[in-house]
Amino acid sequence: MLSAGQVKAIARECGFELAGIAAAVPSPDGQRYLDWVASGMAGQMRYLTDYRAERRLDSRSLLSTAKSILCVGKLYNGPEPYTPGLTDAERAWISRYAWGDDYHEVLRSGLEETAARLVRECPGLEYKVCVDTAPLLERSYARAAGLGWLGRNTCLINEERGSWFFLGELLLSADLSPDTPPAGRCGACTACIDACPTQALGDGGLDSRLCISYLTIELRGSIPETARPETGTHVFGCDICQDVCPWNRRAAVTTDPRFTSVHYEPRLDWLASLTEQDFRRIFAGTPVSRTKYSGFLRNVAVAMGNSGNPGHVKPLERLLQNTDPMVAEHARWALERLGAPAMS
Ligand code: B12
Ligand code: SF4
Ligand code: SF4
């Protein structure tokens, strides 16, 4: 017989700073999720709104024998400064979570190792590993497992560690005693809502259609023109609503070398000059590869337009010749924004 304490201890030994147990019952936040979907705030993320929406509400849709969920958190924060320290018009911002190896693989391997050890202790145990992509309300279950509370920025925040951690789960057929969710600690603070450059945060949660993270990562095709100026020099994701959070002032830093920053604040002109092969090679195995080459150049063009840096006119003129009409259209917009409109 496994105990909850034993399971959490094994998870910590396998590299997870946070570990807690939730009951594998329907999420108490199911209606909140359905309301969010119905409001259109999921934008074009079909995996959140199609037949998988209903499946997200109950973890047993992923493992019918599940009785408990081991929820884990893995820190990814590095010692580098936060976004407000960004003043260099030559450079782009890649968000903190994407500086190192792809977290899906890192967490999956730690959870597989945890599961293998649990099966050795308890032969016949059934399990399923989930990291991000499974239709599961990860934050909701992680809150139930006592890992943290849901901040007004919608992120899960841990009182001691802050919010720079990824989530993963092990659905288990073992009956384990669940943890208790902590009380919310946002109090009267609204720093994240006030700092969000696109007003994406509000009472209904996060409106993805306005969020820079969605616009630069998940959105395929053209970024709406109205949303481009506020995207600033972000070329992949956004950290602002976590950077300003008081619970991240002394946030814990990871010791896992797989999350060491490789391309912190890269130069925009360097990014604009990458060939598709360069892009694939440089960002292989990191979250950045998700945008694909043309999506990335699209983001680089917008960032150059927002940089106010006339030195970016030449690289933008080259992007204007890109064979992908979407990249060329964003370069045209950026040139106009820099006061150097394209002639044709
Ligand atoms: C879609 C998605 C996005 C979308 C939408 C984000 C959003 N806030 O909904 C976009 C592309 C914008 C996005 C951005 C980011 N994401 Co994301 N994303 C997801 C994904 C795949 C689904 C989230 C989802 O279902 N959203 C719908 C909303 C309605 O659900 P929710 O935010 O989880 O909230 C539910 C509960 O938490 C609860 N709830 C919410 N608020 C409250 C308040 C109270 C009081 C209560 C009781 C309950 C409650 O009800 C909600 C509905 O059930 C999850 C992984 C997963 N499978 O869950 C990762 C995930 C949430 N993302 C993650 C990360 C790291 C990011 C970014 C930081 C990346 C970046 N730097 O750009 C940003 C953060 C932006 C932000 N402020 O949330 C991490 C978050 C870790 C953490 N500590 O919170 C996750 C968990 C991935 C992972 N496995 O680690 N993401
Ligand atoms: S990630 Fe950026 S754009 Fe999205 S809600 Fe947070 S501050 Fe706003
Ligand atoms: S910035 Fe303030 S309101 Fe926003 S999540 Fe952090 S503590 Fe909560």
Short mmCIF file of C-alpha atoms and ligand atoms in Angstrom, two decimals:
data_model
loop_
_atom_site.label_atom_id
_atom_site.label_comp_id
_atom_site.label_asym_id
_atom_site.label_seq_id
_atom_site.Cartn_x
_atom_site.Cartn_y
_atom_site.Cartn_z
CA MET A 1 0.00 0.00 0.00
CA LEU A 2 1.35 3.38 -0.98
CA SER A 3 0.94 6.39 1.29
CA ALA A 4 0.55 9.99 0.10
CA GLY A 5 3.71 10.98 1.96
CA GLN A 6 5.73 8.23 0.29
CA VAL A 7 4.47 9.23 -3.20
CA LYS A 8 5.32 12.91 -2.66
CA ALA A 9 8.77 12.04 -1.29
CA ILE A 10 9.55 9.94 -4.37
CA ALA A 11 8.39 12.80 -6.66
CA ARG A 12 10.74 15.20 -4.86
CA GLU A 13 13.61 12.75 -5.23
CA CYS A 14 12.84 12.69 -8.96
CA GLY A 15 13.46 16.43 -9.28
CA PHE A 16 10.11 18.10 -8.48
CA GLU A 17 10.32 20.92 -5.95
CA LEU A 18 6.54 20.84 -5.44
CA ALA A 19 4.37 17.75 -5.00
CA GLY A 20 0.81 17.30 -3.72
CA ILE A 21 -2.16 14.97 -4.02
CA ALA A 22 -5.62 15.77 -5.40
CA ALA A 23 -8.60 13.42 -5.61
CA ALA A 24 -9.37 12.23 -9.15
CA VAL A 25 -12.89 13.65 -9.17
CA PRO A 26 -14.44 16.21 -11.56
CA SER A 27 -12.73 19.58 -11.23
CA PRO A 28 -14.63 22.04 -9.00
CA ASP A 29 -13.76 24.72 -11.61
CA GLY A 30 -15.54 22.99 -14.50
CA GLN A 31 -18.31 25.58 -14.85
CA ARG A 32 -15.75 28.40 -14.72
CA TYR A 33 -13.95 26.74 -17.60
CA LEU A 34 -17.09 26.27 -19.70
CA ASP A 35 -18.07 29.91 -19.12
CA TRP A 36 -14.60 31.01 -20.24
CA VAL A 37 -14.86 28.93 -23.41
CA ALA A 38 -18.38 30.25 -24.11
CA SER A 39 -17.15 33.85 -23.79
CA GLY A 40 -14.78 33.33 -26.75
CA MET A 41 -11.67 34.02 -24.64
CA ALA A 42 -9.97 30.87 -25.93
CA GLY A 43 -9.53 32.53 -29.34
CA GLN A 44 -8.51 30.02 -32.00
CA MET A 45 -7.18 27.35 -29.59
CA ARG A 46 -9.46 24.60 -30.83
CA TYR A 47 -7.97 22.02 -28.47
CA LEU A 48 -9.63 23.96 -25.65
CA THR A 49 -13.05 24.34 -27.27
CA ASP A 50 -13.76 21.20 -29.34
CA TYR A 51 -14.83 17.77 -27.98
CA ARG A 52 -11.83 17.91 -25.61
CA ALA A 53 -13.46 20.73 -23.59
CA GLU A 54 -15.79 18.30 -21.77
CA ARG A 55 -12.95 15.81 -21.26
CA ARG A 56 -10.95 18.47 -19.38
CA LEU A 57 -13.48 18.56 -16.59
CA ASP A 58 -12.87 15.06 -15.26
CA SER A 59 -9.42 13.47 -14.97
CA ARG A 60 -11.00 10.01 -15.22
CA SER A 61 -11.55 10.64 -18.95
CA LEU A 62 -7.78 10.04 -19.20
CA LEU A 63 -7.51 7.01 -16.89
CA SER A 64 -10.79 5.37 -15.97
CA THR A 65 -9.31 3.70 -12.88
CA ALA A 66 -7.78 6.93 -11.53
CA LYS A 67 -8.46 7.61 -7.86
CA SER A 68 -5.74 10.16 -7.10
CA ILE A 69 -3.61 12.71 -8.92
CA LEU A 70 -0.02 13.40 -8.00
CA CYS A 71 0.44 17.06 -9.05
CA VAL A 72 4.02 18.27 -9.37
CA GLY A 73 5.70 21.62 -9.94
CA LYS A 74 9.16 22.12 -11.43
CA LEU A 75 10.96 25.46 -11.15
CA TYR A 76 12.35 27.08 -14.29
CA ASN A 77 13.30 30.56 -13.12
CA GLY A 78 16.83 31.78 -13.87
CA PRO A 79 18.84 34.60 -12.27
CA GLU A 80 18.31 36.96 -15.26
CA PRO A 81 16.43 40.25 -14.68
CA TYR A 82 12.72 40.67 -15.34
CA THR A 83 11.15 42.30 -18.42
CA PRO A 84 10.93 45.86 -17.03
CA GLY A 85 14.75 45.87 -17.10
CA LEU A 86 14.48 45.62 -20.90
CA THR A 87 15.38 48.92 -22.50
CA ASP A 88 17.67 47.87 -25.33
CA ALA A 89 16.03 48.64 -28.70
CA GLU A 90 18.43 46.22 -30.40
CA ARG A 91 17.12 43.19 -28.53
CA ALA A 92 14.11 40.87 -28.42
CA TRP A 93 12.43 39.24 -25.43
CA ILE A 94 11.91 35.49 -25.32
CA SER A 95 9.88 34.57 -22.30
CA ARG A 96 11.52 32.97 -19.30
CA TYR A 97 9.86 29.58 -19.67
CA ALA A 98 11.33 29.09 -23.16
CA TRP A 99 15.04 29.70 -22.48
CA GLY A 100 16.02 26.10 -21.96
CA ASP A 101 14.97 22.59 -22.97
CA ASP A 102 11.35 21.85 -23.80
CA TYR A 103 9.62 21.40 -20.45
CA HIS A 104 7.27 18.75 -21.82
CA GLU A 105 10.20 16.37 -22.17
CA VAL A 106 11.89 17.40 -18.91
CA LEU A 107 8.75 16.91 -16.81
CA ARG A 108 7.70 13.77 -18.66
CA SER A 109 11.01 12.04 -17.94
CA GLY A 110 10.81 12.98 -14.23
CA LEU A 111 7.24 11.70 -14.02
CA GLU A 112 8.13 8.45 -15.83
CA GLU A 113 10.93 7.92 -13.32
CA THR A 114 8.52 8.62 -10.45
CA ALA A 115 5.98 6.17 -11.91
CA ALA A 116 8.59 3.44 -12.37
CA ARG A 117 9.58 3.74 -8.71
CA LEU A 118 5.95 3.71 -7.57
CA VAL A 119 5.22 0.58 -9.60
CA ARG A 120 8.20 -1.13 -7.99
CA GLU A 121 6.70 -0.31 -4.58
CA CYS A 122 3.18 -1.24 -5.64
CA PRO A 123 3.03 -3.79 -8.48
CA GLY A 124 -0.18 -3.53 -10.53
CA LEU A 125 -0.47 0.24 -10.00
CA GLU A 126 -1.99 1.91 -13.05
CA TYR A 127 -0.88 5.39 -14.04
CA LYS A 128 -0.92 8.04 -16.74
CA VAL A 129 1.62 10.82 -17.22
CA CYS A 130 0.27 14.26 -18.23
CA VAL A 131 2.22 17.42 -19.03
CA ASP A 132 0.41 20.42 -20.46
CA THR A 133 -1.04 18.85 -23.59
CA ALA A 134 -3.47 16.35 -22.00
CA PRO A 135 -7.05 17.63 -21.73
CA LEU A 136 -6.78 18.31 -18.00
CA LEU A 137 -7.35 21.50 -15.99
CA GLU A 138 -3.85 21.42 -14.59
CA ARG A 139 -3.98 24.59 -12.51
CA SER A 140 -7.27 23.61 -10.98
CA TYR A 141 -6.04 20.18 -9.83
CA ALA A 142 -2.68 21.63 -8.73
CA ARG A 143 -4.52 24.11 -6.55
CA ALA A 144 -6.59 21.27 -5.07
CA ALA A 145 -3.32 19.42 -4.39
CA GLY A 146 -2.10 22.35 -2.31
CA LEU A 147 0.62 23.56 -4.70
CA GLY A 148 -0.59 27.16 -4.63
CA TRP A 149 -3.46 29.54 -5.26
CA LEU A 150 -4.71 31.08 -8.51
CA GLY A 151 -3.57 34.67 -8.78
CA ARG A 152 -5.35 37.47 -10.61
CA ASN A 153 -2.82 36.87 -13.38
CA THR A 154 -4.42 33.36 -13.55
CA CYS A 155 -1.08 31.70 -12.67
CA LEU A 156 -0.64 29.23 -9.84
CA ILE A 157 1.43 30.91 -7.14
CA ASN A 158 3.25 29.17 -4.32
CA GLU A 159 3.84 31.18 -1.18
CA GLU A 160 7.49 30.15 -0.82
CA ARG A 161 8.49 29.67 -4.45
CA GLY A 162 6.54 32.23 -6.51
CA SER A 163 4.97 31.25 -9.87
CA TRP A 164 7.89 30.36 -12.15
CA PHE A 165 7.20 26.65 -12.24
CA PHE A 166 5.70 24.18 -14.68
CA LEU A 167 2.98 21.72 -13.82
CA GLY A 168 2.72 18.01 -14.52
CA GLU A 169 0.58 15.16 -13.21
CA LEU A 170 0.59 11.45 -12.58
CA LEU A 171 -2.92 10.00 -12.54
CA LEU A 172 -2.84 6.99 -10.20
CA SER A 173 -5.16 4.09 -9.50
CA ALA A 174 -4.10 4.21 -5.82
CA ASP A 175 -6.36 5.82 -3.24
CA LEU A 176 -4.24 8.47 -1.50
CA SER A 177 -5.28 11.08 1.03
CA PRO A 178 -5.55 14.46 -0.72
CA ASP A 179 -3.92 17.73 0.33
CA THR A 180 -5.81 20.93 1.14
CA PRO A 181 -5.81 23.96 -1.20
CA PRO A 182 -4.23 27.08 0.32
CA ALA A 183 -6.19 30.32 0.69
CA GLY A 184 -5.70 32.98 -2.01
CA ARG A 185 -3.02 35.54 -1.06
CA CYS A 186 -3.54 38.26 -3.68
CA GLY A 187 -5.37 40.47 -1.19
CA ALA A 188 -6.03 43.96 -2.55
CA CYS A 189 -3.17 43.79 -5.06
CA THR A 190 -3.94 44.44 -8.74
CA ALA A 191 -0.35 44.88 -10.00
CA CYS A 192 -0.70 42.29 -12.77
CA ILE A 193 -3.98 43.70 -14.07
CA ASP A 194 -2.52 47.22 -14.09
CA ALA A 195 0.74 46.18 -15.78
CA CYS A 196 -0.71 44.05 -18.57
CA PRO A 197 -0.03 46.13 -21.69
CA THR A 198 -3.07 44.77 -23.53
CA GLN A 199 -5.67 44.72 -20.70
CA ALA A 200 -6.01 40.97 -21.17
CA LEU A 201 -6.73 40.32 -17.47
CA GLY A 202 -10.05 40.90 -15.77
CA ASP A 203 -12.79 39.36 -13.66
CA GLY A 204 -13.55 36.71 -16.27
CA GLY A 205 -9.91 35.55 -16.25
CA LEU A 206 -7.52 35.98 -19.14
CA ASP A 207 -8.75 36.95 -22.60
CA SER A 208 -6.36 35.03 -24.83
CA ARG A 209 -7.32 37.10 -27.87
CA LEU A 210 -5.55 40.05 -26.25
CA CYS A 211 -2.69 38.20 -24.58
CA ILE A 212 0.81 38.61 -26.04
CA SER A 213 1.61 35.03 -25.15
CA TYR A 214 -1.29 33.81 -27.30
CA LEU A 215 -0.59 36.27 -30.12
CA THR A 216 3.10 35.32 -30.41
CA ILE A 217 2.83 31.56 -29.77
CA GLU A 218 -0.58 30.04 -30.33
CA LEU A 219 -2.09 32.27 -33.00
CA ARG A 220 -1.48 31.01 -36.53
CA GLY A 221 -1.61 33.56 -39.33
CA SER A 222 -1.75 37.32 -39.07
CA ILE A 223 -1.59 39.20 -35.75
CA PRO A 224 -4.49 41.71 -35.73
CA GLU A 225 -3.05 45.16 -36.48
CA THR A 226 -4.69 46.69 -33.44
CA ALA A 227 -2.81 44.25 -31.18
CA ARG A 228 0.64 44.74 -32.73
CA PRO A 229 1.87 47.94 -31.04
CA GLU A 230 1.32 46.61 -27.50
CA THR A 231 3.23 43.43 -28.30
CA GLY A 232 6.41 45.47 -27.84
CA THR A 233 9.63 43.56 -28.46
CA HIS A 234 8.25 40.19 -27.30
CA VAL A 235 8.98 37.55 -29.92
CA PHE A 236 7.84 34.51 -27.94
CA GLY A 237 5.48 34.66 -24.97
CA CYS A 238 5.12 37.27 -22.27
CA ASP A 239 6.11 37.42 -18.60
CA ILE A 240 4.92 40.87 -17.52
CA CYS A 241 2.03 39.78 -15.27
CA GLN A 242 4.41 37.48 -13.39
CA ASP A 243 7.36 39.90 -13.39
CA VAL A 244 5.35 42.47 -11.45
CA CYS A 245 3.85 40.01 -8.98
CA PRO A 246 5.12 40.68 -5.43
CA TRP A 247 5.27 36.92 -4.80
CA ASN A 248 7.99 36.71 -7.47
CA ARG A 249 10.23 39.36 -5.90
CA ARG A 250 12.36 36.72 -4.28
CA ALA A 251 11.25 33.82 -6.44
CA ALA A 252 13.16 30.58 -6.24
CA VAL A 253 15.70 29.82 -8.99
CA THR A 254 16.06 26.39 -10.61
CA THR A 255 19.18 24.29 -10.18
CA ASP A 256 18.32 22.11 -13.19
CA PRO A 257 20.90 22.77 -15.93
CA ARG A 258 18.32 21.84 -18.59
CA PHE A 259 16.62 25.21 -17.97
CA THR A 260 19.79 27.30 -18.26
CA SER A 261 19.25 30.32 -20.47
CA VAL A 262 20.77 29.93 -23.93
CA HIS A 263 19.11 32.75 -25.88
CA TYR A 264 18.34 35.38 -23.31
CA GLU A 265 17.58 38.76 -24.95
CA PRO A 266 18.85 37.87 -28.47
CA ARG A 267 19.57 40.64 -30.99
CA LEU A 268 16.63 41.33 -33.29
CA ASP A 269 18.80 41.75 -36.40
CA TRP A 270 20.37 38.34 -35.72
CA LEU A 271 16.93 36.73 -35.39
CA ALA A 272 15.75 38.37 -38.63
CA SER A 273 18.76 36.98 -40.49
CA LEU A 274 18.18 33.32 -39.55
CA THR A 275 17.45 30.89 -42.37
CA GLU A 276 14.84 28.20 -41.80
CA GLN A 277 17.66 25.69 -41.22
CA ASP A 278 19.28 28.01 -38.67
CA PHE A 279 15.98 28.46 -36.88
CA ARG A 280 15.38 24.71 -36.70
CA ARG A 281 18.91 24.02 -35.48
CA ILE A 282 19.09 26.82 -32.90
CA PHE A 283 15.67 26.29 -31.33
CA ALA A 284 15.41 22.50 -31.72
CA GLY A 285 14.27 20.92 -28.45
CA THR A 286 13.15 24.28 -26.97
CA PRO A 287 9.57 25.60 -26.69
CA VAL A 288 10.36 28.30 -29.31
CA SER A 289 10.14 25.77 -32.14
CA ARG A 290 6.34 25.79 -31.61
CA THR A 291 5.90 29.04 -33.58
CA LYS A 292 7.49 27.50 -36.70
CA TYR A 293 9.85 29.60 -38.79
CA SER A 294 7.31 31.89 -40.47
CA GLY A 295 5.45 32.58 -37.21
CA PHE A 296 8.76 33.50 -35.60
CA LEU A 297 9.74 35.90 -38.41
CA ARG A 298 6.26 37.43 -38.17
CA ASN A 299 6.93 38.13 -34.47
CA VAL A 300 10.43 39.45 -35.17
CA ALA A 301 9.03 41.88 -37.77
CA VAL A 302 6.44 43.24 -35.32
CA ALA A 303 9.09 43.59 -32.59
CA MET A 304 11.39 45.49 -34.96
CA GLY A 305 8.52 47.81 -35.85
CA ASN A 306 7.91 48.46 -32.17
CA SER A 307 11.60 48.94 -31.32
CA GLY A 308 11.72 52.53 -32.61
CA ASN A 309 15.17 51.63 -33.91
CA PRO A 310 15.90 52.93 -37.44
CA GLY A 311 18.72 50.38 -37.65
CA HIS A 312 16.00 47.79 -38.25
CA VAL A 313 14.87 49.28 -41.57
CA LYS A 314 17.40 47.27 -43.61
CA PRO A 315 16.59 43.86 -42.08
CA LEU A 316 12.88 44.63 -42.44
CA GLU A 317 13.35 45.43 -46.12
CA ARG A 318 14.85 41.96 -46.47
CA LEU A 319 11.87 40.42 -44.61
CA LEU A 320 9.60 42.29 -47.05
CA GLN A 321 11.01 40.01 -49.77
CA ASN A 322 10.16 36.86 -47.78
CA THR A 323 8.31 34.26 -49.84
CA ASP A 324 5.69 33.91 -47.10
CA PRO A 325 3.13 36.70 -47.71
CA MET A 326 2.30 36.80 -43.99
CA VAL A 327 5.90 37.63 -43.06
CA ALA A 328 6.10 40.23 -45.84
CA GLU A 329 2.85 41.87 -44.67
CA HIS A 330 4.12 42.19 -41.08
CA ALA A 331 7.42 43.62 -42.36
CA ARG A 332 5.47 46.20 -44.38
CA TRP A 333 3.53 47.18 -41.24
CA ALA A 334 6.75 47.44 -39.23
CA LEU A 335 8.47 49.65 -41.83
CA GLU A 336 5.51 51.99 -41.77
CA ARG A 337 5.66 52.10 -37.98
CA LEU A 338 9.36 53.02 -38.15
CA GLY A 339 8.47 55.86 -40.52
CA ALA A 340 10.13 54.18 -43.51
CA PRO A 341 7.16 52.88 -45.55
CA ALA A 342 7.88 50.39 -48.32
CA MET A 343 7.63 51.87 -51.82
CA SER A 344 5.62 49.09 -53.47
C1 B12 B 1 -4.20 27.44 -23.04
C2 B12 B 1 -3.02 27.78 -22.18
C3 B12 B 1 -2.49 29.05 -22.29
C4 B12 B 1 -3.23 30.18 -23.02
C5 B12 B 1 -4.37 30.68 -22.10
C6 B12 B 1 -3.90 30.97 -20.67
C7 B12 B 1 -4.98 31.06 -19.61
N1 B12 B 1 -4.71 31.81 -18.58
O1 B12 B 1 -6.01 30.44 -19.75
C8 B12 B 1 -2.07 31.19 -23.27
C9 B12 B 1 -1.43 30.89 -24.63
C10 B12 B 1 -2.45 32.67 -23.23
C11 B12 B 1 -1.09 30.78 -22.17
C12 B12 B 1 -0.12 31.61 -21.68
C13 B12 B 1 0.78 31.24 -20.68
N2 B12 B 1 0.97 29.99 -20.19
CO1 B12 B 1 -0.22 28.51 -20.55
N3 B12 B 1 -1.36 27.00 -20.65
C14 B12 B 1 -2.47 26.81 -21.29
C15 B12 B 1 -3.04 25.41 -20.97
C16 B12 B 1 -2.66 24.46 -22.12
C17 B12 B 1 -4.54 25.37 -20.70
C18 B12 B 1 -5.01 26.48 -19.73
C19 B12 B 1 -6.50 26.58 -19.67
O2 B12 B 1 -7.20 25.58 -19.59
N4 B12 B 1 -7.00 27.81 -19.70
C20 B12 B 1 -8.41 28.09 -19.53
C21 B12 B 1 -8.58 28.77 -18.18
C22 B12 B 1 -10.04 29.12 -18.00
O3 B12 B 1 -8.19 27.81 -17.24
P1 B12 B 1 -7.09 28.08 -16.10
O4 B12 B 1 -6.32 29.31 -16.36
O5 B12 B 1 -6.31 26.83 -15.87
O6 B12 B 1 -8.05 28.34 -14.87
C23 B12 B 1 -8.90 27.32 -14.32
C24 B12 B 1 -8.62 27.07 -12.87
O7 B12 B 1 -7.33 27.44 -12.56
C25 B12 B 1 -9.72 27.82 -12.13
N5 B12 B 1 -9.48 29.18 -11.68
C26 B12 B 1 -8.97 30.19 -12.36
N6 B12 B 1 -8.96 31.29 -11.62
C27 B12 B 1 -9.48 30.96 -10.42
C28 B12 B 1 -9.67 31.73 -9.30
C29 B12 B 1 -10.25 31.12 -8.18
C30 B12 B 1 -10.47 31.96 -6.97
C31 B12 B 1 -10.61 29.74 -8.20
C32 B12 B 1 -11.22 29.11 -7.02
C33 B12 B 1 -10.38 29.00 -9.36
C34 B12 B 1 -9.82 29.62 -10.45
O8 B12 B 1 -10.79 27.89 -13.03
C35 B12 B 1 -10.33 27.86 -14.37
C36 B12 B 1 -11.28 27.05 -15.16
O9 B12 B 1 -11.38 25.75 -14.72
C37 B12 B 1 -2.25 25.08 -19.64
C38 B12 B 1 -1.96 23.58 -19.42
C39 B12 B 1 -3.19 22.83 -18.98
N7 B12 B 1 -3.41 21.67 -19.56
O10 B12 B 1 -3.94 23.28 -18.12
C40 B12 B 1 -0.94 25.91 -19.80
C41 B12 B 1 -0.36 26.56 -18.52
C42 B12 B 1 -1.49 27.17 -17.76
N8 B12 B 1 0.50 27.61 -19.06
C43 B12 B 1 1.58 27.83 -18.38
C44 B12 B 1 2.50 28.87 -18.64
C45 B12 B 1 3.87 28.75 -18.00
C46 B12 B 1 2.14 29.96 -19.46
C47 B12 B 1 2.88 31.29 -19.64
C48 B12 B 1 3.63 31.78 -18.41
C49 B12 B 1 3.87 31.17 -20.84
C50 B12 B 1 4.49 32.52 -21.26
N9 B12 B 1 5.49 33.02 -20.55
O11 B12 B 1 4.07 33.11 -22.23
C51 B12 B 1 1.72 32.22 -20.04
C52 B12 B 1 1.05 32.82 -18.81
C53 B12 B 1 -0.10 33.70 -19.16
C54 B12 B 1 -1.10 33.76 -18.02
N10 B12 B 1 -1.13 34.86 -17.31
O12 B12 B 1 -1.83 32.77 -17.82
C55 B12 B 1 1.68 26.88 -17.19
C56 B12 B 1 1.31 27.65 -15.91
C57 B12 B 1 2.09 27.27 -14.66
C58 B12 B 1 1.64 28.08 -13.47
N11 B12 B 1 2.52 28.20 -12.48
O13 B12 B 1 0.54 28.60 -13.40
C59 B12 B 1 0.64 25.75 -17.62
C60 B12 B 1 -0.06 25.06 -16.46
C61 B12 B 1 1.46 24.73 -18.46
C62 B12 B 1 2.28 23.78 -17.61
N12 B12 B 1 2.02 22.48 -17.71
O14 B12 B 1 3.13 24.16 -16.83
N13 B12 B 1 -1.32 29.50 -21.75
S1 SF4 B 2 1.12 37.26 -20.39
FE1 SF4 B 2 1.43 39.46 -20.89
S2 SF4 B 2 -0.25 40.02 -22.28
FE2 SF4 B 2 -0.78 38.03 -21.32
S3 SF4 B 2 -2.02 38.59 -19.54
FE3 SF4 B 2 0.08 38.49 -18.80
S4 SF4 B 2 0.88 40.59 -19.04
FE4 SF4 B 2 -1.00 40.47 -20.23
S1 SF4 B 3 0.38 40.72 -9.07
FE1 SF4 B 3 -0.89 40.90 -7.24
S2 SF4 B 3 -3.00 40.44 -7.96
FE2 SF4 B 3 -1.59 39.75 -9.55
S3 SF4 B 3 -1.25 37.60 -9.10
FE3 SF4 B 3 0.40 38.71 -8.06
S4 SF4 B 3 -0.38 39.12 -5.97
FE4 SF4 B 3 -2.13 38.51 -7.24
#
